[in-house]
Amino acid sequence: MSRGRRYRAHHPLDRHRFPADPWALVETEYTGEDLGRTETLFSVANGYLGMRGNPEEGREAIEQGTYINGFHETWPIRHAEAAFGFARTGQTIVNVPDAKVVKLYVDDEPLMLGTSELEHYERVLDFSTGTLRRELIWRTPSGKRVKVESSRMVSMTERHLAIVTFEVTMLEGNAAIVVSSQLLNRQDGTDEYYQKPVSDEQTDPRKAGHFVGRVLQPKHHCAHDDRIGLGYRCSHSGMTLAVEAQHHFTTTDDHDSQLRSTDDLAKQVFRIEATEGNTARLEKIITYHTSRGVPVRELADRCERTLDRAARHSVAVYQERQRHWYDEFWAESDVLVDASPEIQQAIRFNLFMLAQATGRADGQGIAAKGVTGSGYEGHYFWDTEIYVLPFLTYTQPALARNALHFRRRMLPAARARAAEMAQSGALFPWRTINGEEASAYYAAGSAQMHINADIVHAVMKYVAATDDTDFLRHDGVDLLVETARMWRDLGFWRGNGGATSFHIHGVTGPDEYTTVVNNNLFTNLMARANLESAARVLTRMEELEPDAYAVVASRLRIQPDEVVEWQRCADLMTVPFDEGLGIHPQDDFFLDREVWDLSQTPESLRPLMLHYHPLVIYRFQVLKQADVVLALFLHGDWFTEEEKKADFEYYDPITTGDSTLSAVVQSIVAAEVGYHEAAMDYFLQALNTDLGDLHDNTVDGIHVASAGGVWAALVNGFGGMRDYQRRLTFEPRLPSTWGSLTFRVTWLGNRIRVHLTQERITFEVVQGDGAVELEVRGQTYKVSPEHSLEVPLPDQGPRIDGLLGDKPQTGGVRSDGSKITAGVPDPIALPDQYDPYASPYVLPTSGSDPDADRL
């Protein structure tokens, strides 16, 4: 078995420029070489509003960005060959007016980080306060020295509020200083400094496209009483927005100010006769309000009220409230490891980004990039339910409830989509903002119907961990019933002389390199759990709460035989298994394909989706991300230990990891089956997905699901925590190089501190007043506030050294007697002048065939 290291591009942080700080991301030197990555990494956000880490001066940038969760424009999807039911309307997050801008001029010379002489520079993203701070010393062209200090904060306690401070101190010399604070509408990220890319060709589906024509129609602008504002209505979606900023400026030097506003620019300009040793300080209080259609004038009034209320307290008060919010967050969510400072820093970075993506989403979904970039058009995916909701459920259950309630609000649109797809019940979209399906490529998008079951999976995990039966009764049951109806209608019975097995055909699982298949293992298992959960909840409700059941049955028009049929579908669900190979095929025909030999695929052709036509990829056994392996984790109690190991060993070498959703699951299952070095290798990949820009697209925003997966790899992988059948169990797998792992989980209202070492695992109830029952290695224990629990550990589970590598398993015999072989498609190199849209066109030849140049 190959033990070579797996492919993954890596751009590690320069530790001289980015020293390892366990509570902050620190940058000690400015460079424009990796602006895209650092703009994302130094973002500040609260789940509703996000500001990328662009400099206040607003000059050098890859993507100037300010985003609001759910604020989007729509556009017609034009299919080359349309068909009934194809997604018709695209949705793209809008880059809203930029309020970060504070430009500085000293003796009419502008501060521009890329060209100005900087004697000192430091930027700090503080995980403990949610604040971005910057300090620099600038030597002007005339030799004067100026100290500039700034801070930026998006409030976690005031959802619509952001605060920017900007201080200028003349260290040497006197000077005429101008500070220009602006609200600038850049029109989809462009302004006077914007340079059009060399090519606008869009081949990477992870990136957002560019709008054609004006997006934000001006409806309001103002400048009065140290306050500036802009307001807009989206051209097609009709969504509306208003942004205003209030200024408080202090200095002992002579100064004056001017206010101006136009359709796309509002600013207040402060002119100071600065003297050596004196400081000028600007406090900029910013508020954004958005709506699906409320008039802009009303949103402007809301902005006015928010600023009036904010003026009652000092900036220091809001900074202290922010610190208190993060104190609570870390008390509930922090994970400590006895490992290197770099690992601890990276862990907290990922957890901090989860806070910034979810903290004040308040009724909106959680986008794949949060509000840190435009990647994936700002869409919500199934990633939220499988990778982010577990973190929230076990550390921030109130935020988990909010996210699940958002899915309930999308139910009417899901019902309409199901009807459009000729299905009963509800069918949730694979990617969306407004509830409508926005995936233009149905094979790898809309066919991923597993999202129905993913949502129910998250609902049931949340209810099991919180016992929030009120949510289940009012929101969850509707989701269970309508999704179960879809599965029952989508699947069908098959058997000789009777219905003996239930099948689901024509779907795509999480692996987007294998599409529109029959009996996808992941989909079938998730659907089985969905159907089973719906049947169990309604049966128990009818038995224990007949009045509540009557209300639900009337509201959802539940038929007497529906619940029985759902359970029967679940009991007889088809689960593919190959006796000869001893593995679970990903689908009915997966093993019929030739295996793609990744060990013979050069780095220049990775990721595969950017170098091969989908049909080429679909003909091979090769995975973009974990599929069967994800099922092994989510429903591990349905597999034997031998099956898990065999499945992992078969699928790991053919999993490219081209998706950021892959490494975390591979790490968890590798740890469980004993591949401890592989588990650590995958964990480090996930840990550095954005810090190391492993997928060369951190510029587009934080990979929020991967960040959630980092928590899962720590708690479920190395901590060995599982929660099958409403039971909290632990099978620890602490890495051999770590001294300890400490994390917190909330279970049935009790916060439990778990401390794992190589010799023991300790549990302590740090908040709550109930006893908690849990299992360690199959033995049942109880822990309570009065009695902590310490369980000795003879080992950390099985240990298999080395990595599996990317040489696939071959030689196995299929059911028809043929042997499984491996190969690699050899792409033809096209000439530089090749134009696929020219007709006719000629491919170069050796000249040996007189007809070879004709196509």
Coordinates of C-alpha atoms in Angstrom, one line a residue, residues 52-567:
R52 CA -13.0 42.6 4.3
G53 CA -9.5 43.5 5.5
N54 CA -8.9 46.3 3.0
P55 CA -6.8 49.2 4.1
E56 CA -8.8 52.3 5.3
E57 CA -7.1 54.3 2.5
G58 CA -9.0 52.2 0.0
R59 CA -6.3 52.0 -2.6
E60 CA -4.5 48.7 -3.2
A61 CA -6.9 45.8 -3.2
I62 CA -7.9 42.6 -5.0
E63 CA -11.5 42.7 -3.9
Q64 CA -12.7 45.8 -2.0
G65 CA -15.6 44.3 -0.2
T66 CA -18.4 44.9 2.3
Y67 CA -21.2 42.4 2.3
I68 CA -24.6 41.9 4.0
N69 CA -26.0 38.5 4.6
G70 CA -28.8 37.8 2.1
F71 CA -28.6 41.1 0.3
H72 CA -28.5 40.1 -3.4
E73 CA -29.4 40.9 -6.9
T74 CA -31.2 38.5 -9.2
W75 CA -30.6 37.9 -12.9
P76 CA -32.0 35.5 -15.5
I77 CA -30.1 32.3 -16.1
R78 CA -29.7 31.8 -19.8
H79 CA -29.3 28.1 -20.6
A80 CA -27.8 27.2 -24.0
E81 CA -30.4 24.4 -24.1
A82 CA -33.1 25.0 -21.6
A83 CA -35.6 22.4 -20.3
F84 CA -38.5 22.4 -18.0
G85 CA -37.6 22.8 -14.3
F86 CA -34.1 24.2 -14.9
A87 CA -33.2 27.0 -12.5
R88 CA -34.4 30.3 -14.0
T89 CA -33.1 33.0 -11.7
G90 CA -29.6 33.5 -10.5
Q91 CA -28.9 35.2 -7.2
T92 CA -25.6 37.0 -6.4
I93 CA -24.6 38.7 -3.2
V94 CA -24.0 42.5 -3.8
N95 CA -20.9 44.4 -2.8
V96 CA -22.6 47.2 -0.8
P97 CA -21.3 50.7 -0.4
D98 CA -18.0 50.8 1.4
A99 CA -18.0 52.6 4.7
K100 CA -14.4 51.6 5.7
V101 CA -12.8 54.3 3.7
V102 CA -10.8 57.0 5.6
K103 CA -8.2 58.6 3.3
L104 CA -5.3 60.5 4.7
Y105 CA -3.3 63.3 3.1
V106 CA -0.3 65.0 4.8
D107 CA 0.8 68.2 3.0
D108 CA -1.4 67.0 0.1
E109 CA 0.6 63.7 -0.1
P110 CA -1.7 60.6 0.1
L111 CA -0.9 57.6 2.4
M112 CA -0.8 54.6 0.1
L113 CA 0.5 51.4 1.7
G114 CA 2.0 50.0 -1.5
T115 CA 4.2 53.0 -2.3
S116 CA 4.6 55.0 1.0
E117 CA 7.7 54.6 3.1
L118 CA 6.7 52.8 6.3
E119 CA 9.1 52.7 9.3
H120 CA 6.7 50.5 11.3
Y121 CA 3.7 48.5 10.4
E122 CA 1.5 46.1 12.5
R123 CA -2.0 44.8 12.0
V124 CA -3.7 42.6 14.6
L125 CA -7.0 40.7 14.3
D126 CA -7.8 40.1 17.9
F127 CA -9.8 36.9 18.5
S128 CA -10.7 37.9 22.1
T129 CA -12.3 41.2 21.1
G130 CA -13.4 40.8 17.5
T131 CA -11.4 43.9 16.6
L132 CA -9.0 44.7 13.8
R133 CA -6.3 47.1 14.8
R134 CA -3.5 48.7 12.7
E135 CA -0.5 50.9 13.7
L136 CA 2.0 52.3 11.3
I137 CA 4.6 55.1 11.2
W138 CA 4.9 56.9 7.8
R139 CA 7.8 58.9 6.7
T140 CA 6.4 61.4 4.2
P141 CA 8.2 62.4 1.0
S142 CA 9.3 65.6 2.8
G143 CA 10.8 63.7 5.7
K144 CA 8.1 64.2 8.3
R145 CA 7.1 61.3 10.5
V146 CA 3.4 60.5 11.1
K147 CA 1.9 57.9 13.3
V148 CA -1.4 56.4 12.2
E149 CA -3.5 54.1 14.4
S150 CA -6.9 52.7 13.4
S151 CA -9.4 50.1 14.5
R152 CA -12.4 48.4 13.0
M153 CA -15.2 46.5 14.7
V154 CA -18.5 45.0 13.5
S155 CA -20.6 44.7 16.6
M156 CA -21.9 41.4 17.9
T157 CA -24.2 43.2 20.4
E158 CA -25.7 45.8 17.9
R159 CA -26.3 43.8 14.8
H160 CA -26.5 46.9 12.4
L161 CA -23.5 48.7 13.9
A162 CA -19.8 49.0 12.9
I163 CA -17.2 51.3 14.4
V164 CA -14.0 52.6 12.8
T165 CA -11.5 54.8 14.7
F166 CA -8.6 56.6 13.0
E167 CA -5.9 58.5 14.8
V168 CA -3.1 60.7 13.3
T169 CA -0.2 62.0 15.3
M170 CA 2.6 64.2 14.0
L171 CA 5.8 62.7 15.5
E172 CA 8.2 65.1 13.7
G173 CA 7.2 68.3 12.1
N174 CA 4.0 70.3 11.6
A175 CA 1.8 69.7 8.6
A176 CA -1.5 70.4 6.9
I177 CA -3.5 67.2 7.3
V178 CA -6.7 66.1 5.5
V179 CA -8.8 63.2 6.7
S180 CA -11.5 62.2 4.2
S181 CA -14.1 59.9 5.7
Q182 CA -16.3 58.4 2.9
L183 CA -19.2 56.2 2.0
L184 CA -18.4 54.9 -1.5
N185 CA -20.6 52.8 -3.8
R186 CA -18.0 50.9 -5.9
Q187 CA -20.6 49.3 -8.2
D188 CA -19.8 45.6 -7.8
G189 CA -16.4 46.1 -6.3
T190 CA -15.2 48.7 -8.9
D191 CA -14.2 52.3 -8.5
E192 CA -11.8 54.8 -10.1
Y193 CA -8.9 52.6 -9.1
Y194 CA -10.4 49.4 -10.4
Q195 CA -8.4 47.6 -13.2
K196 CA -10.4 45.2 -15.4
P197 CA -8.9 41.7 -15.3
V198 CA -7.0 40.6 -18.4
S199 CA -9.7 38.0 -19.1
D200 CA -13.3 37.9 -17.9
E201 CA -13.7 34.3 -18.9
Q202 CA -15.4 32.5 -16.0
T203 CA -14.3 28.8 -15.6
D204 CA -14.1 28.4 -11.8
P205 CA -17.6 27.6 -10.5
R206 CA -16.5 28.7 -7.0
K207 CA -16.2 32.3 -8.0
A208 CA -18.9 34.9 -8.4
G209 CA -19.6 36.4 -11.8
H210 CA -19.7 40.1 -12.6
F211 CA -22.9 42.0 -13.1
V212 CA -23.7 43.5 -16.4
G213 CA -25.1 47.0 -15.9
R214 CA -25.8 49.0 -12.8
V215 CA -27.0 47.1 -9.8
L216 CA -27.7 49.6 -7.1
Q217 CA -30.1 52.4 -8.2
P218 CA -29.6 55.6 -6.2
K219 CA -32.6 56.6 -4.2
H220 CA -31.2 58.7 -1.4
H221 CA -28.1 60.6 -0.3
C222 CA -27.5 63.1 2.6
A223 CA -24.8 65.0 4.4
H224 CA -25.6 67.1 7.5
D225 CA -24.7 67.6 11.1
D226 CA -21.5 65.4 10.9
R227 CA -23.6 62.6 9.4
I228 CA -23.5 61.2 5.8
G229 CA -25.7 58.6 4.1
L230 CA -26.5 56.8 0.9
G231 CA -29.5 54.7 -0.1
Y232 CA -30.3 52.2 -3.0
R233 CA -32.7 49.8 -4.6
C234 CA -31.4 46.7 -6.5
S235 CA -32.4 46.9 -10.1
H236 CA -34.0 43.4 -10.4
S237 CA -34.4 41.8 -6.9
G238 CA -36.0 45.0 -5.6
M239 CA -34.0 44.7 -2.3
T240 CA -33.3 48.0 -0.6
L241 CA -30.4 49.3 1.5
A242 CA -29.4 52.4 3.4
V243 CA -26.1 53.2 5.1
E244 CA -25.2 56.1 7.2
A245 CA -22.2 57.2 9.3
Q246 CA -21.9 59.6 12.2
H247 CA -18.5 61.3 12.9
H248 CA -17.0 62.5 16.1
F249 CA -13.8 64.3 15.6
T250 CA -11.4 65.6 18.3
T251 CA -8.1 67.5 18.2
T252 CA -6.5 70.5 19.9
D253 CA -5.2 71.8 16.6
D254 CA -7.1 74.3 14.4
H255 CA -9.4 72.5 12.1
D256 CA -12.6 72.7 10.0
S257 CA -14.8 70.2 8.0
Q258 CA -16.9 70.0 4.9
L259 CA -19.8 67.7 4.1
R260 CA -20.7 66.6 0.6
S261 CA -23.0 63.9 -0.9
T262 CA -23.8 62.6 -4.4
D263 CA -25.5 59.5 -5.7
D264 CA -22.5 57.2 -5.1
L265 CA -20.3 59.2 -2.7
A266 CA -20.9 60.9 0.6
K267 CA -18.0 62.2 2.6
Q268 CA -16.9 64.5 5.4
V269 CA -13.5 66.0 5.0
F270 CA -11.6 67.3 8.0
R271 CA -8.8 69.8 7.5
I272 CA -6.3 70.2 10.3
E273 CA -3.3 72.5 10.9
A274 CA -1.5 69.7 12.8
T275 CA 1.4 70.4 15.1
E276 CA 4.1 68.1 16.3
G277 CA 3.1 65.9 19.2
N278 CA -0.7 66.4 18.8
T279 CA -3.2 63.8 17.9
A280 CA -6.4 64.0 15.8
R281 CA -8.9 61.3 16.4
L282 CA -11.9 60.4 14.3
E283 CA -14.6 58.0 15.5
K284 CA -16.9 56.8 12.7
I285 CA -20.1 55.1 13.7
I286 CA -21.6 53.2 10.8
T287 CA -25.0 51.5 10.4
Y288 CA -26.5 49.5 7.5
H289 CA -30.2 48.5 7.2
T290 CA -31.6 46.3 4.4
S291 CA -34.9 44.9 3.3
R292 CA -36.6 42.8 0.7
G293 CA -38.6 45.9 -0.4
V294 CA -39.2 48.5 2.3
P295 CA -38.8 52.0 0.8
V296 CA -35.2 53.4 1.1
R297 CA -36.6 56.4 2.9
E298 CA -37.8 54.2 5.8
L299 CA -34.5 52.4 5.9
A300 CA -32.7 55.7 6.2
D301 CA -35.0 56.6 9.1
R302 CA -33.9 53.3 10.7
C303 CA -30.3 54.3 10.2
E304 CA -31.0 57.6 11.9
R305 CA -32.5 55.9 14.9
T306 CA -29.6 53.5 15.2
L307 CA -27.1 56.3 15.1
D308 CA -29.1 58.4 17.6
R309 CA -29.2 55.4 20.0
A310 CA -25.5 54.7 19.5
A311 CA -24.6 58.3 20.4
R312 CA -25.8 57.7 23.9
H313 CA -22.7 55.7 24.7
S314 CA -19.0 56.1 24.0
V315 CA -17.1 53.9 21.6
A316 CA -15.4 52.4 24.6
V317 CA -18.7 51.1 25.8
Y318 CA -19.4 49.2 22.6
Q319 CA -15.8 47.9 22.6
E320 CA -16.4 46.6 26.2
R321 CA -19.7 44.9 25.2
Q322 CA -17.9 43.3 22.3
R323 CA -15.3 41.9 24.6
H324 CA -17.9 40.5 26.9
W325 CA -19.7 38.8 24.0
Y326 CA -16.5 37.1 23.0
D327 CA -15.7 36.2 26.6
E328 CA -18.9 34.2 26.6
F329 CA -18.3 32.8 23.2
W330 CA -14.8 31.4 24.1
A331 CA -16.1 30.1 27.5
E332 CA -18.6 28.0 25.5
S333 CA -16.6 27.1 22.4
D334 CA -12.8 27.3 22.9
V335 CA -10.6 24.3 22.2
L336 CA -7.2 24.0 23.8
V337 CA -4.4 21.7 22.6
D338 CA -1.1 20.9 24.1
A339 CA 0.7 21.3 20.8
S340 CA 2.6 24.0 18.9
P341 CA 1.6 27.6 19.2
E342 CA 0.9 27.6 15.4
I343 CA -1.7 24.9 15.8
Q344 CA -3.4 26.6 18.7
Q345 CA -3.5 29.9 16.8
A346 CA -5.0 28.2 13.7
I347 CA -7.6 26.4 15.8
R348 CA -8.8 29.7 17.3
F349 CA -8.7 31.4 14.0
N350 CA -11.2 28.9 12.5
L351 CA -13.4 29.1 15.6
F352 CA -13.3 32.9 15.4
M353 CA -14.4 32.8 11.8
L354 CA -17.3 30.6 12.8
A355 CA -18.4 33.2 15.3
Q356 CA -18.1 35.9 12.6
A357 CA -20.2 33.9 10.2
T358 CA -23.0 33.0 12.6
G359 CA -23.1 35.3 15.7
R360 CA -25.8 37.7 14.4
A361 CA -27.1 35.9 11.3
D362 CA -30.4 36.4 13.1
G363 CA -33.0 34.9 10.7
Q364 CA -30.7 34.6 7.7
G365 CA -28.8 31.5 6.5
I366 CA -25.1 30.9 6.9
A367 CA -23.4 31.4 3.5
A368 CA -20.5 29.2 2.3
K369 CA -18.2 32.2 2.7
G370 CA -20.1 33.9 5.5
V371 CA -19.9 37.6 4.8
T372 CA -16.2 37.8 4.0
G373 CA -16.2 37.5 0.2
S374 CA -18.3 36.9 -2.9
G375 CA -17.3 33.3 -3.5
Y376 CA -20.2 30.9 -4.5
E377 CA -22.3 34.1 -5.1
G378 CA -23.1 34.3 -1.4
H379 CA -25.2 31.2 -1.5
Y380 CA -26.3 28.9 1.3
F381 CA -25.6 25.2 0.8
W382 CA -26.1 21.9 2.7
D383 CA -22.6 22.6 4.1
T384 CA -24.3 24.5 6.9
E385 CA -26.4 21.6 8.3
I386 CA -23.6 19.0 8.1
Y387 CA -20.5 21.0 9.0
V388 CA -21.5 24.2 10.8
L389 CA -24.7 23.2 12.7
P390 CA -22.9 20.6 14.8
F391 CA -20.5 23.2 16.2
L392 CA -23.5 25.5 17.0
T393 CA -25.6 22.7 18.4
Y394 CA -23.0 21.7 21.0
T395 CA -21.6 25.1 21.8
Q396 CA -24.1 27.8 20.8
P397 CA -27.5 26.1 20.7
A398 CA -29.4 29.3 20.4
L399 CA -27.6 30.1 17.1
A400 CA -28.3 26.6 15.9
R401 CA -32.0 27.1 16.5
N402 CA -31.9 30.4 14.5
A403 CA -30.3 28.6 11.5
L404 CA -32.8 25.8 11.6
H405 CA -35.7 28.3 11.9
F406 CA -34.3 29.9 8.7
R407 CA -34.8 26.6 6.9
R408 CA -38.4 26.4 8.1
R409 CA -39.0 29.9 6.6
M410 CA -37.8 28.5 3.3
L411 CA -40.3 25.7 3.3
P412 CA -42.9 27.4 1.1
A413 CA -40.3 27.8 -1.7
A414 CA -39.2 24.2 -1.1
R415 CA -42.8 23.0 -1.6
A416 CA -43.0 24.9 -4.9
R417 CA -39.7 23.5 -6.0
A418 CA -40.9 19.9 -5.3
A419 CA -44.1 20.5 -7.3
E420 CA -41.9 21.8 -10.2
M421 CA -39.9 18.6 -10.0
A422 CA -43.0 16.5 -10.0
Q423 CA -42.5 15.4 -6.4
S424 CA -44.7 15.5 -3.3
G425 CA -43.8 17.4 -0.2
A426 CA -40.8 19.8 -0.2
L427 CA -37.5 19.8 -2.0
F428 CA -34.9 22.3 -0.7
P429 CA -32.5 23.9 -3.2
W430 CA -28.9 22.9 -3.4
R431 CA -27.7 26.5 -3.6
T432 CA -29.8 29.6 -2.9
I433 CA -30.2 32.9 -1.2
N434 CA -33.9 33.6 -1.5
G435 CA -35.2 30.0 -1.3
E436 CA -35.3 29.3 -5.1
E437 CA -32.9 26.9 -6.7
A438 CA -30.0 28.8 -8.3
S439 CA -27.9 25.9 -9.6
A440 CA -27.6 26.2 -13.3
Y441 CA -25.9 22.8 -13.7
Y442 CA -28.5 20.4 -12.4
A443 CA -26.4 17.2 -12.6
A444 CA -24.0 18.3 -9.9
G445 CA -26.4 20.7 -8.2
S446 CA -30.2 20.2 -8.2
A447 CA -29.8 16.4 -8.3
Q448 CA -28.2 16.6 -4.8
M449 CA -31.6 15.9 -3.2
H450 CA -29.8 14.7 -0.1
I451 CA -30.1 18.3 1.3
N452 CA -33.6 17.4 2.4
A453 CA -32.2 14.7 4.7
D454 CA -29.2 16.9 5.7
I455 CA -31.6 19.5 7.1
V456 CA -33.6 16.8 9.0
H457 CA -30.3 15.3 10.3
A458 CA -29.4 18.7 11.8
V459 CA -32.9 19.1 13.3
M460 CA -32.7 15.8 15.0
K461 CA -29.2 16.3 16.3
Y462 CA -30.2 19.7 17.7
V463 CA -33.3 18.3 19.4
A464 CA -31.4 15.3 20.9
A465 CA -28.7 17.6 22.3
T466 CA -31.1 20.3 23.6
D467 CA -34.4 18.5 24.2
D468 CA -36.0 21.5 22.6
T469 CA -39.3 19.8 21.9
D470 CA -41.0 23.2 21.4
F471 CA -38.9 23.8 18.3
L472 CA -39.7 20.3 17.1
R473 CA -43.4 20.7 17.6
H474 CA -43.7 24.1 15.9
D475 CA -40.9 24.1 13.3
G476 CA -39.2 20.8 13.0
V477 CA -42.2 18.6 12.5
D478 CA -43.1 20.5 9.3
L479 CA -39.6 19.9 7.9
L480 CA -39.8 16.2 8.8
V481 CA -43.2 15.6 7.2
E482 CA -42.6 17.4 4.0
T483 CA -39.2 16.0 3.4
A484 CA -40.4 12.4 4.2
R485 CA -43.1 12.9 1.6
M486 CA -40.6 13.8 -1.0
W487 CA -38.5 10.7 -0.3
R488 CA -41.5 8.4 -0.4
D489 CA -42.6 9.9 -3.7
L490 CA -39.1 10.0 -5.2
G491 CA -38.2 6.3 -4.4
F492 CA -40.0 3.2 -5.6
W493 CA -40.5 -0.4 -4.6
R494 CA -38.8 -3.4 -6.4
G495 CA -39.0 -7.1 -5.8
N496 CA -40.0 -10.5 -7.3
G497 CA -43.6 -11.1 -6.6
G498 CA -43.8 -8.3 -4.1
A499 CA -42.2 -5.1 -2.8
T500 CA -39.0 -6.2 -1.1
S501 CA -36.7 -3.3 -1.3
F502 CA -36.9 0.5 -1.6
H503 CA -34.8 2.3 -4.2
I504 CA -33.9 5.9 -5.0
H505 CA -32.7 6.6 -8.6
G506 CA -31.4 9.6 -10.5
V507 CA -29.7 11.6 -7.7
T508 CA -26.3 13.0 -6.9
G509 CA -24.5 12.5 -3.6
P510 CA -22.1 14.9 -2.0
D511 CA -19.4 13.8 -4.4
E512 CA -19.8 16.1 -7.4
Y513 CA -17.4 14.0 -9.6
T514 CA -20.1 11.3 -9.8
T515 CA -23.6 12.5 -10.8
V516 CA -27.1 11.3 -11.4
V517 CA -26.8 7.8 -10.2
N518 CA -29.0 5.0 -8.7
N519 CA -29.0 4.2 -5.0
N520 CA -26.2 6.6 -4.0
L521 CA -25.2 5.1 -0.6
F522 CA -25.0 8.5 1.2
T523 CA -28.4 9.6 -0.1
N524 CA -30.1 6.4 0.7
L525 CA -28.8 6.3 4.3
M526 CA -29.7 9.9 4.9
A527 CA -33.1 9.4 3.4
R528 CA -33.6 6.3 5.6
A529 CA -32.8 8.4 8.7
N530 CA -35.1 11.1 7.4
L531 CA -38.0 8.8 6.9
E532 CA -37.4 7.0 10.2
S533 CA -37.2 10.2 12.2
A534 CA -40.4 11.5 10.7
A535 CA -42.3 8.3 11.5
R536 CA -40.9 8.1 15.0
V537 CA -41.6 11.8 15.9
L538 CA -45.2 11.6 14.7
T539 CA -45.9 8.3 16.3
R540 CA -44.6 9.5 19.7
M541 CA -46.5 12.8 19.3
E542 CA -49.7 10.9 18.7
E543 CA -49.1 8.7 21.7
L544 CA -47.9 11.4 24.2
E545 CA -49.4 14.6 22.9
P546 CA -52.6 13.8 21.1
D547 CA -53.9 17.3 21.1
A548 CA -50.7 18.7 19.6
Y549 CA -50.7 15.8 17.1
A550 CA -54.2 16.7 16.0
V551 CA -53.1 20.2 15.3
V552 CA -50.2 19.1 13.2
A553 CA -52.2 16.4 11.4
S554 CA -54.8 19.0 10.4
R555 CA -52.2 21.6 9.4
L556 CA -50.1 19.2 7.3
R557 CA -53.1 17.0 6.2
I558 CA -51.4 13.8 7.3
Q559 CA -53.1 10.7 6.0
P560 CA -53.5 7.7 8.3
D561 CA -51.3 5.4 6.3
E562 CA -48.5 7.9 5.6
V563 CA -46.5 7.4 8.8
V564 CA -46.6 3.6 8.5
E565 CA -45.4 3.8 4.9
W566 CA -42.5 6.1 5.8
Q567 CA -41.2 3.5 8.4

